[in-house]
mmCIF file of C-alpha atoms in Angstrom:
data_model
loop_
_atom_site.group_PDB
_atom_site.id
_atom_site.type_symbol
_atom_site.label_atom_id
_atom_site.label_comp_id
_atom_site.label_asym_id
_atom_site.label_seq_id
_atom_site.Cartn_x
_atom_site.Cartn_y
_atom_site.Cartn_z
ATOM 1 C CA MET A 23 -27.723 -0.347 11.914
ATOM 2 C CA VAL A 24 -25.453 -2.361 14.305
ATOM 3 C CA THR A 25 -23.444 -3.793 11.742
ATOM 4 C CA ARG A 26 -23.146 -0.481 10.224
ATOM 5 C CA ILE A 27 -22.168 1.317 13.565
ATOM 6 C CA LEU A 28 -19.164 -1.478 14.585
ATOM 7 C CA HIS A 29 -17.587 -1.085 11.144
ATOM 8 C CA ALA A 30 -17.526 2.397 12.014
ATOM 9 C CA TRP A 31 -15.644 1.877 15.048
ATOM 10 C CA ILE A 32 -13.631 -0.622 14.003
ATOM 11 C CA TRP A 33 -12.161 1.146 10.956
ATOM 12 C CA CYS A 34 -12.053 4.811 12.354
ATOM 13 C CA GLY A 35 -9.089 6.594 11.611
ATOM 14 C CA ILE A 36 -8.244 4.521 8.508
ATOM 15 C CA PRO A 37 -9.403 3.082 5.082
ATOM 16 C CA THR A 38 -11.501 0.419 4.783
ATOM 17 C CA ASN A 39 -8.864 -1.374 3.063
ATOM 18 C CA PRO A 40 -8.162 -5.332 3.628
ATOM 19 C CA THR A 41 -4.103 -4.622 3.689
ATOM 20 C CA TYR A 42 -4.776 -2.680 7.066
ATOM 21 C CA ASP A 43 -6.047 -5.633 9.006
ATOM 22 C CA ILE A 44 -3.268 -6.155 10.989
ATOM 23 C CA ASN A 45 -3.050 -1.966 11.588
ATOM 24 C CA PRO A 46 -2.509 -1.197 15.068
ATOM 25 C CA THR A 47 -4.901 1.638 14.545
ATOM 26 C CA ARG A 48 -7.234 -1.341 14.269
ATOM 27 C CA ILE A 49 -6.553 -3.358 16.643
ATOM 28 C CA SER A 50 -6.788 -0.470 19.188
ATOM 29 C CA ASN A 51 -10.486 0.081 17.613
ATOM 30 C CA ILE A 52 -11.567 -3.322 18.345
ATOM 31 C CA ILE A 53 -9.298 -4.115 21.680
ATOM 32 C CA SER A 54 -11.305 -0.887 22.872
ATOM 33 C CA LEU A 55 -15.023 -2.367 21.628
ATOM 34 C CA MET A 56 -14.152 -5.265 23.208
ATOM 35 C CA VAL A 57 -13.422 -4.270 26.364
ATOM 36 C CA ILE A 58 -16.701 -2.205 26.486
ATOM 37 C CA PHE A 59 -18.845 -5.005 25.333
ATOM 38 C CA VAL A 60 -16.836 -7.482 28.895
ATOM 39 C CA LEU A 61 -17.948 -4.224 31.059
ATOM 40 C CA LEU A 62 -21.135 -4.246 29.828
ATOM 41 C CA LEU A 63 -21.647 -7.908 30.600
ATOM 42 C CA GLN A 64 -20.813 -6.855 33.841
ATOM 43 C CA VAL A 65 -23.705 -4.739 34.548
ATOM 44 C CA PRO A 66 -26.622 -7.284 35.454
ATOM 45 C CA ILE A 67 -23.713 -8.372 37.750
ATOM 46 C CA SER A 68 -23.667 -5.189 39.675
ATOM 47 C CA ALA A 69 -27.268 -4.462 39.561
ATOM 48 C CA TYR A 70 -28.462 -8.285 40.972
ATOM 49 C CA TYR A 71 -25.751 -7.640 44.097
ATOM 50 C CA TRP A 72 -26.693 -3.482 44.365
ATOM 51 C CA ARG A 73 -26.079 -3.696 48.139
ATOM 52 C CA TYR A 74 -22.450 -4.374 47.691
ATOM 53 C CA ASP A 75 -21.531 -1.076 46.421
ATOM 54 C CA GLY A 76 -23.578 -1.308 43.296
ATOM 55 C CA LEU A 77 -23.805 2.192 42.612
ATOM 56 C CA TYR A 78 -20.068 2.589 42.833
ATOM 57 C CA LYS A 79 -18.836 -0.158 40.499
ATOM 58 C CA LEU A 80 -22.124 0.847 37.844
ATOM 59 C CA GLY A 81 -20.368 3.968 37.856
ATOM 60 C CA LEU A 82 -16.866 2.721 37.254
ATOM 61 C CA ILE A 83 -18.139 0.541 34.517
ATOM 62 C CA VAL A 84 -20.110 3.598 32.677
ATOM 63 C CA SER A 85 -17.592 6.034 33.106
ATOM 64 C CA HIS A 86 -15.201 3.737 31.525
ATOM 65 C CA CYS A 87 -17.269 2.711 28.683
ATOM 66 C CA ALA A 88 -17.934 6.480 28.428
ATOM 67 C CA LEU A 89 -14.021 7.168 28.078
ATOM 68 C CA LEU A 90 -13.355 3.988 25.668
ATOM 69 C CA CYS A 91 -15.309 6.032 23.163
ATOM 70 C CA PHE A 92 -12.385 8.441 22.709
ATOM 71 C CA VAL A 93 -9.991 6.156 21.525
ATOM 72 C CA PRO A 94 -11.491 5.273 18.145
ATOM 73 C CA LEU A 95 -11.979 9.503 17.911
ATOM 74 C CA LEU A 96 -8.445 10.211 19.033
ATOM 75 C CA ASN A 97 -7.714 7.773 16.103
ATOM 76 C CA ARG A 98 -10.317 9.472 13.368
ATOM 77 C CA ALA A 99 -8.746 12.854 14.257
ATOM 78 C CA GLN A 100 -5.321 11.299 13.442
ATOM 79 C CA LEU A 101 -3.762 10.936 17.103
ATOM 80 C CA GLN A 102 -2.977 7.401 16.732
ATOM 81 C CA PRO A 103 -0.383 7.212 19.557
ATOM 82 C CA LEU A 104 -2.498 9.447 21.751
ATOM 83 C CA ALA A 105 -5.692 6.958 21.202
ATOM 84 C CA LYS A 106 -3.416 3.567 22.172
ATOM 85 C CA MET A 107 -2.192 5.132 25.387
ATOM 86 C CA ALA A 108 -5.491 6.818 26.655
ATOM 87 C CA LEU A 109 -6.487 2.692 25.729
ATOM 88 C CA VAL A 110 -3.871 1.555 28.397
ATOM 89 C CA PHE A 111 -4.540 3.978 30.663
ATOM 90 C CA ILE A 112 -8.368 3.103 30.640
ATOM 91 C CA PHE A 113 -7.819 -0.546 31.030
ATOM 92 C CA ILE A 114 -5.293 -0.159 33.851
ATOM 93 C CA SER A 115 -7.401 2.753 35.637
ATOM 94 C CA TYR A 116 -10.570 0.307 35.386
ATOM 95 C CA ILE A 117 -8.594 -2.826 36.643
ATOM 96 C CA CYS A 118 -6.836 -0.654 39.533
ATOM 97 C CA TRP A 119 -10.089 0.832 40.783
ATOM 98 C CA SER A 120 -12.372 -2.303 40.834
ATOM 99 C CA SER A 121 -9.863 -3.763 42.812
ATOM 100 C CA VAL A 122 -10.245 -1.184 45.743
ATOM 101 C CA ILE A 123 -14.025 -1.109 45.058
ATOM 102 C CA TRP A 124 -14.343 -4.818 45.402
ATOM 103 C CA GLN A 125 -11.881 -4.940 48.457
ATOM 104 C CA ALA A 126 -11.440 -9.058 47.783
ATOM 105 C CA ASN A 127 -9.159 -10.495 45.527
ATOM 106 C CA VAL A 128 -11.443 -11.711 43.154
ATOM 107 C CA HIS A 129 -8.771 -12.285 40.755
ATOM 108 C CA VAL A 130 -9.742 -9.248 38.313
ATOM 109 C CA HIS A 131 -6.318 -7.907 38.273
ATOM 110 C CA TYR A 132 -4.905 -10.555 36.305
ATOM 111 C CA TYR A 133 -6.494 -9.029 32.976
ATOM 112 C CA LEU A 134 -2.982 -7.244 33.224
ATOM 113 C CA LEU A 135 -1.569 -9.918 32.094
ATOM 114 C CA LEU A 136 -3.532 -10.273 29.202
ATOM 115 C CA GLY A 137 -3.174 -7.030 28.761
ATOM 116 C CA ILE A 138 0.987 -7.521 28.661
ATOM 117 C CA PHE A 139 0.636 -9.890 25.257
ATOM 118 C CA VAL A 140 -1.863 -6.825 23.799
ATOM 119 C CA CYS A 141 0.523 -4.513 23.757
ATOM 120 C CA PRO A 142 3.126 -5.996 21.003
ATOM 121 C CA PHE A 143 0.172 -5.669 18.440
ATOM 122 C CA ILE A 144 -0.921 -2.017 19.253
ATOM 123 C CA PHE A 145 2.787 -0.560 19.464
ATOM 124 C CA SER A 146 4.165 -2.901 16.832
ATOM 125 C CA ASN A 147 6.253 -0.197 16.108
ATOM 126 C CA GLN A 148 6.890 2.066 18.741
ATOM 127 C CA ARG A 149 9.622 0.186 21.072
ATOM 128 C CA VAL A 150 9.858 2.363 23.560
ATOM 129 C CA THR A 151 5.934 3.380 24.139
ATOM 130 C CA MET A 152 5.511 -0.362 23.930
ATOM 131 C CA TRP A 153 7.856 -1.237 26.871
ATOM 132 C CA LEU A 154 6.257 1.521 29.297
ATOM 133 C CA SER A 155 3.246 -0.128 28.778
ATOM 134 C CA ILE A 156 3.788 -3.693 29.674
ATOM 135 C CA LEU A 157 6.200 -2.316 32.589
ATOM 136 C CA SER A 158 3.202 -0.329 33.371
ATOM 137 C CA HIS A 159 0.640 -3.759 33.477
ATOM 138 C CA VAL A 160 3.727 -5.607 35.207
ATOM 139 C CA LEU A 161 3.851 -3.085 38.175
ATOM 140 C CA PHE A 162 0.185 -2.203 38.671
ATOM 141 C CA PHE A 163 -0.159 -6.078 38.607
ATOM 142 C CA LEU A 164 2.876 -7.161 41.240
ATOM 143 C CA LEU A 165 1.346 -3.739 43.491
ATOM 144 C CA ILE A 166 -2.440 -5.079 43.361
ATOM 145 C CA ASP A 167 -1.286 -8.894 43.944
ATOM 146 C CA GLY A 168 0.786 -7.942 46.536
ATOM 147 C CA PHE A 169 -1.458 -5.856 47.903
ATOM 148 C CA PHE A 170 -3.816 -8.446 48.846
ATOM 149 C CA ILE A 171 -1.419 -11.057 49.672
ATOM 150 C CA LEU A 172 -0.076 -9.020 52.361
ATOM 151 C CA HIS A 173 -2.820 -6.579 53.531
ATOM 152 C CA VAL A 174 -6.286 -7.525 52.205
ATOM 153 C CA ASN A 175 -5.938 -11.284 53.510
ATOM 154 C CA PRO A 176 -2.541 -11.868 55.543
ATOM 155 C CA GLN A 177 -4.533 -14.144 58.132
ATOM 156 C CA GLU A 178 -5.221 -16.373 55.427
ATOM 157 C CA LEU A 179 -1.376 -17.541 54.710
ATOM 158 C CA SER A 180 2.079 -18.249 56.749
ATOM 159 C CA GLU A 181 4.803 -15.604 56.102
ATOM 160 C CA TYR A 182 6.252 -18.835 54.128
ATOM 161 C CA HIS A 183 3.061 -18.790 51.789
ATOM 162 C CA GLN A 184 2.781 -15.108 51.463
ATOM 163 C CA THR A 185 6.302 -15.171 50.362
ATOM 164 C CA VAL A 186 5.745 -17.858 47.662
ATOM 165 C CA SER A 187 2.532 -16.584 46.407
ATOM 166 C CA VAL A 188 4.663 -13.136 46.044
ATOM 167 C CA SER A 189 7.110 -14.626 44.094
ATOM 168 C CA SER A 190 5.073 -16.669 41.744
ATOM 169 C CA SER A 191 3.476 -13.455 41.281
ATOM 170 C CA VAL A 192 6.982 -12.260 40.308
ATOM 171 C CA PHE A 193 7.750 -15.292 38.163
ATOM 172 C CA LEU A 194 4.376 -15.133 36.136
ATOM 173 C CA ALA A 195 4.845 -11.424 35.193
ATOM 174 C CA LEU A 196 8.192 -12.228 34.172
ATOM 175 C CA SER A 197 7.149 -15.033 32.048
ATOM 176 C CA CYS A 198 4.169 -12.713 30.670
ATOM 177 C CA THR A 199 6.218 -10.319 29.701
ATOM 178 C CA LEU A 200 9.496 -12.689 27.940
ATOM 179 C CA THR A 201 6.873 -13.770 25.866
ATOM 180 C CA SER A 202 5.268 -10.751 24.980
ATOM 181 C CA PHE A 203 8.830 -9.713 24.226
ATOM 182 C CA HIS A 204 9.151 -12.727 21.709
ATOM 183 C CA ILE A 205 5.882 -11.967 20.361
ATOM 184 C CA GLY A 206 6.677 -8.318 19.664
ATOM 185 C CA ARG A 207 10.245 -9.505 18.173
ATOM 186 C CA ASN A 208 8.730 -11.828 15.601
ATOM 187 C CA MET A 209 5.711 -9.534 14.828
ATOM 188 C CA THR A 210 8.532 -7.167 13.931
ATOM 189 C CA ARG A 211 10.208 -9.863 11.818
ATOM 190 C CA THR A 212 6.692 -10.998 9.870
ATOM 191 C CA GLN A 213 5.810 -7.557 9.545
ATOM 192 C CA GLN A 214 9.532 -6.374 8.121
ATOM 193 C CA LYS A 215 9.064 -9.424 5.556
ATOM 194 C CA LEU A 216 5.687 -8.879 5.004
ATOM 195 C CA SER A 217 6.699 -5.263 4.159
ATOM 196 C CA LEU A 218 9.230 -6.577 1.895
ATOM 197 C CA ALA A 219 7.351 -8.663 -0.195
ATOM 198 C CA ASN A 220 4.501 -5.960 -0.439
ATOM 199 C CA GLN A 221 7.644 -3.677 -1.998
ATOM 200 C CA ARG A 222 8.359 -6.508 -4.377
ATOM 201 C CA SER A 223 4.626 -7.106 -5.782
ATOM 202 C CA GLU A 224 4.082 -3.663 -5.797
ATOM 203 C CA SER A 225 7.475 -3.145 -8.225
ATOM 204 C CA LEU A 226 6.515 -6.110 -10.102
ATOM 205 C CA LEU A 227 2.861 -4.844 -10.505
ATOM 206 C CA LEU A 228 4.260 -1.360 -11.415
ATOM 207 C CA ASN A 229 6.543 -3.157 -14.153
ATOM 208 C CA ILE A 230 3.615 -4.021 -16.127
ATOM 209 C CA LEU A 231 1.057 -1.116 -15.155
ATOM 210 C CA PRO A 232 1.038 2.649 -14.634
ATOM 211 C CA LEU A 233 1.342 3.726 -11.006
ATOM 212 C CA PRO A 234 -2.189 5.268 -11.300
ATOM 213 C CA ILE A 235 -3.613 1.881 -12.986
ATOM 214 C CA ALA A 236 -2.171 -0.392 -10.492
ATOM 215 C CA GLN A 237 -3.469 1.595 -7.684
ATOM 216 C CA ARG A 238 -6.888 1.184 -8.945
ATOM 217 C CA LEU A 239 -6.377 -2.148 -9.670
ATOM 218 C CA LYS A 240 -5.908 -3.128 -6.114
ATOM 219 C CA TYR A 241 -8.436 -0.435 -4.276
ATOM 220 C CA ALA A 242 -11.282 -0.460 -6.985
ATOM 221 C CA LYS A 243 -13.448 -3.430 -8.121
ATOM 222 C CA GLY A 244 -14.611 -3.517 -11.631
ATOM 223 C CA LYS A 245 -13.174 -3.413 -14.550
ATOM 224 C CA ILE A 246 -11.052 -0.709 -15.872
ATOM 225 C CA ALA A 247 -11.909 1.443 -19.071
ATOM 226 C CA ASP A 248 -10.985 5.045 -19.836
ATOM 227 C CA GLN A 249 -11.871 7.191 -22.682
ATOM 228 C CA TYR A 250 -9.373 9.767 -23.429
ATOM 229 C CA GLU A 251 -10.314 12.209 -26.319
ATOM 230 C CA GLN A 252 -7.105 13.172 -26.716
ATOM 231 C CA ALA A 253 -3.703 11.554 -26.667
ATOM 232 C CA SER A 254 -0.665 10.582 -29.062
ATOM 233 C CA ILE A 255 0.538 7.247 -29.339
ATOM 234 C CA CYS A 256 4.395 6.313 -30.886
ATOM 235 C CA PHE A 257 5.527 3.185 -32.194
ATOM 236 C CA VAL A 258 9.180 2.018 -32.606
ATOM 237 C CA ASP A 259 10.349 -0.926 -34.523
ATOM 238 C CA LEU A 260 13.730 -1.936 -35.284
ATOM 239 C CA GLU A 261 14.221 -3.023 -39.316
ATOM 240 C CA SER A 262 15.255 -6.362 -40.591
ATOM 241 C CA PHE A 263 15.056 -7.612 -36.905
ATOM 242 C CA SER A 264 14.226 -11.189 -38.470
ATOM 243 C CA LEU A 265 18.018 -11.477 -40.121
ATOM 244 C CA LEU A 266 19.342 -9.781 -36.858
ATOM 245 C CA VAL A 267 17.964 -12.841 -35.102
ATOM 246 C CA LYS A 268 19.931 -15.007 -37.328
ATOM 247 C CA SER A 269 22.966 -13.973 -36.935
ATOM 248 C CA LEU A 270 23.750 -13.386 -33.224
ATOM 249 C CA LYS A 271 23.389 -16.411 -30.512
ATOM 250 C CA ALA A 272 20.209 -15.792 -27.963
ATOM 251 C CA HIS A 273 22.359 -14.386 -25.104
ATOM 252 C CA GLU A 274 23.720 -11.806 -27.373
ATOM 253 C CA LEU A 275 20.172 -10.970 -28.855
ATOM 254 C CA VAL A 276 18.669 -10.741 -25.571
ATOM 255 C CA ASP A 277 21.300 -8.472 -24.297
ATOM 256 C CA LEU A 278 20.984 -6.114 -27.240
ATOM 257 C CA LEU A 279 17.383 -6.189 -26.973
ATOM 258 C CA ASP A 280 17.334 -4.816 -23.149
ATOM 259 C CA ASP A 281 19.952 -2.627 -23.745
ATOM 260 C CA VAL A 282 17.544 -1.252 -26.555
ATOM 261 C CA PHE A 283 14.178 -1.209 -24.692
ATOM 262 C CA THR A 284 16.065 -0.018 -21.381
ATOM 263 C CA GLN A 285 16.947 3.021 -23.113
ATOM 264 C CA PHE A 286 13.577 3.522 -24.270
ATOM 265 C CA ASP A 287 12.614 3.425 -21.187
ATOM 266 C CA GLN A 288 14.799 5.564 -19.629
ATOM 267 C CA LEU A 289 13.488 7.973 -22.281
ATOM 268 C CA SER A 290 9.879 7.644 -22.002
ATOM 269 C CA THR A 291 10.244 8.433 -18.422
ATOM 270 C CA TYR A 292 12.129 10.879 -19.091
ATOM 271 C CA HIS A 293 10.020 13.007 -22.089
ATOM 272 C CA GLY A 294 6.576 12.004 -19.602
ATOM 273 C CA LEU A 295 5.592 9.067 -21.916
ATOM 274 C CA GLU A 296 4.035 5.877 -20.535
ATOM 275 C CA LYS A 297 5.248 2.584 -21.633
ATOM 276 C CA ILE A 298 2.335 0.390 -23.205
ATOM 277 C CA LYS A 299 4.176 -2.510 -23.908
ATOM 278 C CA THR A 300 6.858 -4.385 -26.446
ATOM 279 C CA ILE A 301 5.645 -6.721 -29.006
ATOM 280 C CA GLY A 302 9.090 -9.061 -30.313
ATOM 281 C CA ASP A 303 11.386 -5.896 -31.893
ATOM 282 C CA GLY A 304 8.372 -3.569 -31.451
ATOM 283 C CA TYR A 305 8.025 -1.009 -28.784
ATOM 284 C CA MET A 306 4.891 0.741 -28.130
ATOM 285 C CA ALA A 307 4.544 4.031 -25.899
ATOM 286 C CA ALA A 308 1.767 6.677 -25.193
ATOM 287 C CA ALA A 309 1.679 10.613 -23.992
ATOM 288 C CA GLY A 310 -1.532 11.643 -22.516
ATOM 289 C CA VAL A 311 -2.782 8.742 -20.720
ATOM 290 C CA PRO A 312 -3.047 7.221 -18.037
ATOM 291 C CA LYS A 313 -3.255 11.263 -17.061
ATOM 292 C CA SER A 314 -4.416 13.472 -19.305
ATOM 293 C CA ASN A 315 -2.526 16.398 -20.527
ATOM 294 C CA ASN A 316 -2.789 19.032 -23.682
ATOM 295 C CA ALA A 317 1.064 18.116 -24.718
ATOM 296 C CA HIS A 318 1.321 14.420 -25.862
ATOM 297 C CA ALA A 319 1.590 15.468 -28.889
ATOM 298 C CA LEU A 320 4.683 17.325 -28.268
ATOM 299 C CA GLN A 321 5.872 14.990 -25.738
ATOM 300 C CA CYS A 322 5.631 12.245 -28.719
ATOM 301 C CA CYS A 323 7.413 13.898 -30.898
ATOM 302 C CA ALA A 324 10.674 15.095 -28.430
ATOM 303 C CA TYR A 325 10.518 11.237 -27.760
ATOM 304 C CA ALA A 326 10.848 10.246 -30.596
ATOM 305 C CA LEU A 327 13.989 12.132 -31.757
ATOM 306 C CA ALA A 328 15.665 11.357 -28.619
ATOM 307 C CA VAL A 329 14.674 7.685 -29.674
ATOM 308 C CA LYS A 330 16.740 7.734 -32.997
ATOM 309 C CA GLU A 331 19.677 9.749 -31.655
ATOM 310 C CA ALA A 332 20.061 7.393 -29.236
ATOM 311 C CA PHE A 333 19.251 4.366 -31.416
ATOM 312 C CA VAL A 334 22.246 5.974 -33.508
ATOM 313 C CA ARG A 335 24.605 5.005 -30.609
ATOM 314 C CA LEU A 336 23.567 1.500 -30.103
ATOM 315 C CA GLN A 337 24.051 1.429 -34.310
ATOM 316 C CA ILE A 338 27.839 2.206 -33.333
ATOM 317 C CA LYS A 339 28.155 0.139 -30.118
ATOM 318 C CA TYR A 340 26.684 -3.122 -31.323
ATOM 319 C CA ASP A 341 27.920 -2.362 -34.828
ATOM 320 C CA LEU A 342 24.046 -2.770 -36.422
ATOM 321 C CA ARG A 343 23.329 -2.559 -39.964
ATOM 322 C CA THR A 344 19.740 -2.718 -39.530
ATOM 323 C CA GLY A 345 17.222 0.923 -38.832
ATOM 324 C CA LEU A 346 14.689 2.335 -37.003
ATOM 325 C CA ARG A 347 10.901 3.145 -38.115
ATOM 326 C CA ILE A 348 8.864 5.249 -35.835
ATOM 327 C CA GLY A 349 5.250 6.435 -36.108
ATOM 328 C CA ILE A 350 3.626 8.675 -34.117
ATOM 329 C CA GLY A 351 -0.458 9.503 -34.214
ATOM 330 C CA SER A 352 -2.963 11.212 -32.012
ATOM 331 C CA GLY A 353 -6.535 10.886 -31.154
ATOM 332 C CA GLU A 354 -9.247 9.532 -29.085
ATOM 333 C CA VAL A 355 -8.167 5.851 -27.607
ATOM 334 C CA VAL A 356 -10.045 3.848 -25.424
ATOM 335 C CA ALA A 357 -7.249 2.546 -22.529
ATOM 336 C CA GLY A 358 -8.044 -0.393 -20.191
ATOM 337 C CA VAL A 359 -7.018 -3.844 -18.463
ATOM 338 C CA ILE A 360 -7.600 -7.032 -19.504
ATOM 339 C CA GLY A 361 -6.813 -10.611 -18.756
ATOM 340 C CA ARG A 362 -7.179 -12.107 -15.661
ATOM 341 C CA SER A 363 -4.174 -14.522 -14.656
ATOM 342 C CA LYS A 364 -1.904 -12.221 -16.606
ATOM 343 C CA PHE A 365 -2.774 -8.606 -16.437
ATOM 344 C CA CYS A 366 -2.456 -6.284 -19.405
ATOM 345 C CA TYR A 367 -2.779 -2.860 -20.298
ATOM 346 C CA ASP A 368 -3.348 -1.526 -23.336
ATOM 347 C CA LEU A 369 -4.940 1.345 -26.009
ATOM 348 C CA TRP A 370 -7.510 0.713 -28.690
ATOM 349 C CA GLY A 371 -8.578 3.260 -31.184
ATOM 350 C CA GLU A 372 -8.192 4.808 -34.575
ATOM 351 C CA ALA A 373 -5.367 6.819 -33.099
ATOM 352 C CA VAL A 374 -3.637 3.603 -32.056
ATOM 353 C CA THR A 375 -3.801 1.947 -35.507
ATOM 354 C CA LEU A 376 -2.744 4.905 -37.369
ATOM 355 C CA ALA A 377 0.155 5.204 -35.417
ATOM 356 C CA ALA A 378 0.930 1.691 -35.292
ATOM 357 C CA ARG A 379 0.450 2.153 -39.738
ATOM 358 C CA MET A 380 2.731 5.266 -39.763
ATOM 359 C CA GLU A 381 5.493 2.755 -38.337
ATOM 360 C CA SER A 382 4.670 0.044 -40.584
ATOM 361 C CA HIS A 383 4.341 2.320 -43.630
ATOM 362 C CA GLY A 384 7.399 4.473 -42.816
ATOM 363 C CA ARG A 385 10.987 4.472 -43.733
ATOM 364 C CA SER A 386 14.335 3.544 -42.301
ATOM 365 C CA ASP A 387 15.578 6.089 -39.492
ATOM 366 C CA HIS A 388 12.462 8.474 -40.267
ATOM 367 C CA ILE A 389 9.509 9.140 -38.184
ATOM 368 C CA GLN A 390 6.303 9.745 -40.060
ATOM 369 C CA VAL A 391 3.360 10.891 -38.647
ATOM 370 C CA THR A 392 -0.021 11.781 -38.713
ATOM 371 C CA GLN A 393 -2.032 15.038 -39.341
ATOM 372 C CA SER A 394 -3.551 15.318 -36.145
ATOM 373 C CA THR A 395 -0.190 14.945 -34.413
ATOM 374 C CA TYR A 396 1.532 17.813 -37.182
ATOM 375 C CA GLU A 397 -1.410 20.303 -36.527
ATOM 376 C CA MET A 398 -0.698 20.321 -32.581
ATOM 377 C CA ALA A 399 3.152 20.085 -33.088
ATOM 378 C CA LYS A 400 3.900 22.161 -35.790
ATOM 379 C CA HIS A 401 4.414 25.411 -33.877
ATOM 380 C CA LYS A 402 7.486 23.829 -31.984
ATOM 381 C CA TYR A 403 9.110 21.186 -35.072
ATOM 382 C CA CYS A 404 9.943 21.093 -38.050
ATOM 383 C CA PHE A 405 8.058 18.954 -40.461
ATOM 384 C CA GLU A 406 8.252 17.776 -43.884
ATOM 385 C CA PRO A 407 4.854 16.827 -45.960
ATOM 386 C CA ARG A 408 5.293 13.201 -47.631
ATOM 387 C CA GLY A 409 2.094 13.047 -49.193
ATOM 388 C CA GLU A 410 -0.996 10.843 -48.971
ATOM 389 C CA VAL A 411 -0.074 7.096 -47.857
ATOM 390 C CA SER A 412 -2.586 4.462 -48.497
ATOM 391 C CA VAL A 413 -3.816 3.011 -45.574
ATOM 392 C CA LYS A 414 -6.036 -0.352 -45.107
ATOM 393 C CA GLY A 415 -9.252 -0.049 -43.781
ATOM 394 C CA LEU A 416 -8.724 4.042 -43.655
ATOM 395 C CA GLY A 417 -8.009 5.269 -47.408
ATOM 396 C CA GLN A 418 -5.891 7.745 -47.887
ATOM 397 C CA ILE A 419 -3.680 9.610 -45.077
ATOM 398 C CA GLN A 420 -2.082 12.646 -45.425
ATOM 399 C CA THR A 421 1.494 12.393 -43.436
ATOM 400 C CA TYR A 422 4.128 14.067 -42.628
ATOM 401 C CA TRP A 423 7.820 13.352 -41.836
ATOM 402 C CA LEU A 424 9.316 14.907 -38.245
ATOM 403 C CA LEU A 425 12.886 16.490 -38.741
ATOM 404 C CA GLY A 426 13.513 18.039 -35.765
ATOM 405 C CA VAL A 427 13.208 21.153 -33.104
ATOM 406 C CA LYS A 428 12.527 24.849 -34.872
ATOM 407 C CA GLU A 429 15.622 27.180 -34.000
#
């Protein structure tokens, strides 16, 4: 029960995500909890020495503990700047009132110096507010320390010792401020480096996984496996690729494939398809995954026609004598992430097999589709029946050539 309460307090206002461990909101919740714990430890002392203004001290402790409870509540209401300012105000208020009530230099105001070092952590992205908070801690520390040196216990110190004590307090506060400044600057640099590294890792992750899958992989536990009742898959393959490999130098081949697949990537993004993978000279994309939609067959047809048109330009650019085979299949598929050291988002199912067979059993510069794809796209696109094609493991399959958009 206690663990649940502490967990809820600490994570109040932010998602329970490991990447938020150094979040200023979380730090402010932790500090408010720590201050309450320290204040409650003083209750037995105040009770034991009740005759020394115990009632006032107990009231001070209880009231400030109650006020500190508003810090996580403000964070929960997404009022984080107000919560941080409230935390600073309550902390300084308690130190000031404690100094007034005790009327003796018990050095409680030195906790204000500790607050100086905390400010960079809770105001990491608010430079102006951070410095206002630091200067407030310094100002109240010097006022309270000067008050004790010059007014409360002046008879214990000579004028010389009073001057030295005041100057020492000023130098101490200045040293703490400069140290806090360097801590804040180093924290900002570190956070910028972490943010840049995180952006790079995010970019690399998105290069191999779709955005929704990448988000689930980061935050969710367990396997990622989804079943889609309807999706369309498109396979694209360069003909006579082995001959092409022999005729080109290594850097020429890589440059060619990079240009080809980059254009395929751009077209898949434009037409709403998700690139699944490349296999040698083959390219696989899908529509309707990981986000389901009812226009997946239309998207695949539009993509296939665009790819065919783009490849004609590439043939002219690189003086290619090779052609392009494209196959499309639609139906039920299973999608998921496999692998441990290297993640792979892949699709399985009869629709995937059919799409692959449409490509491998197709003709150069033709787009072959299955019966299911034809049924879903025939109202918008022109098709020509090819007849039945023998597919290993599936028997005779009725297929069609995709010709273009209906006028």
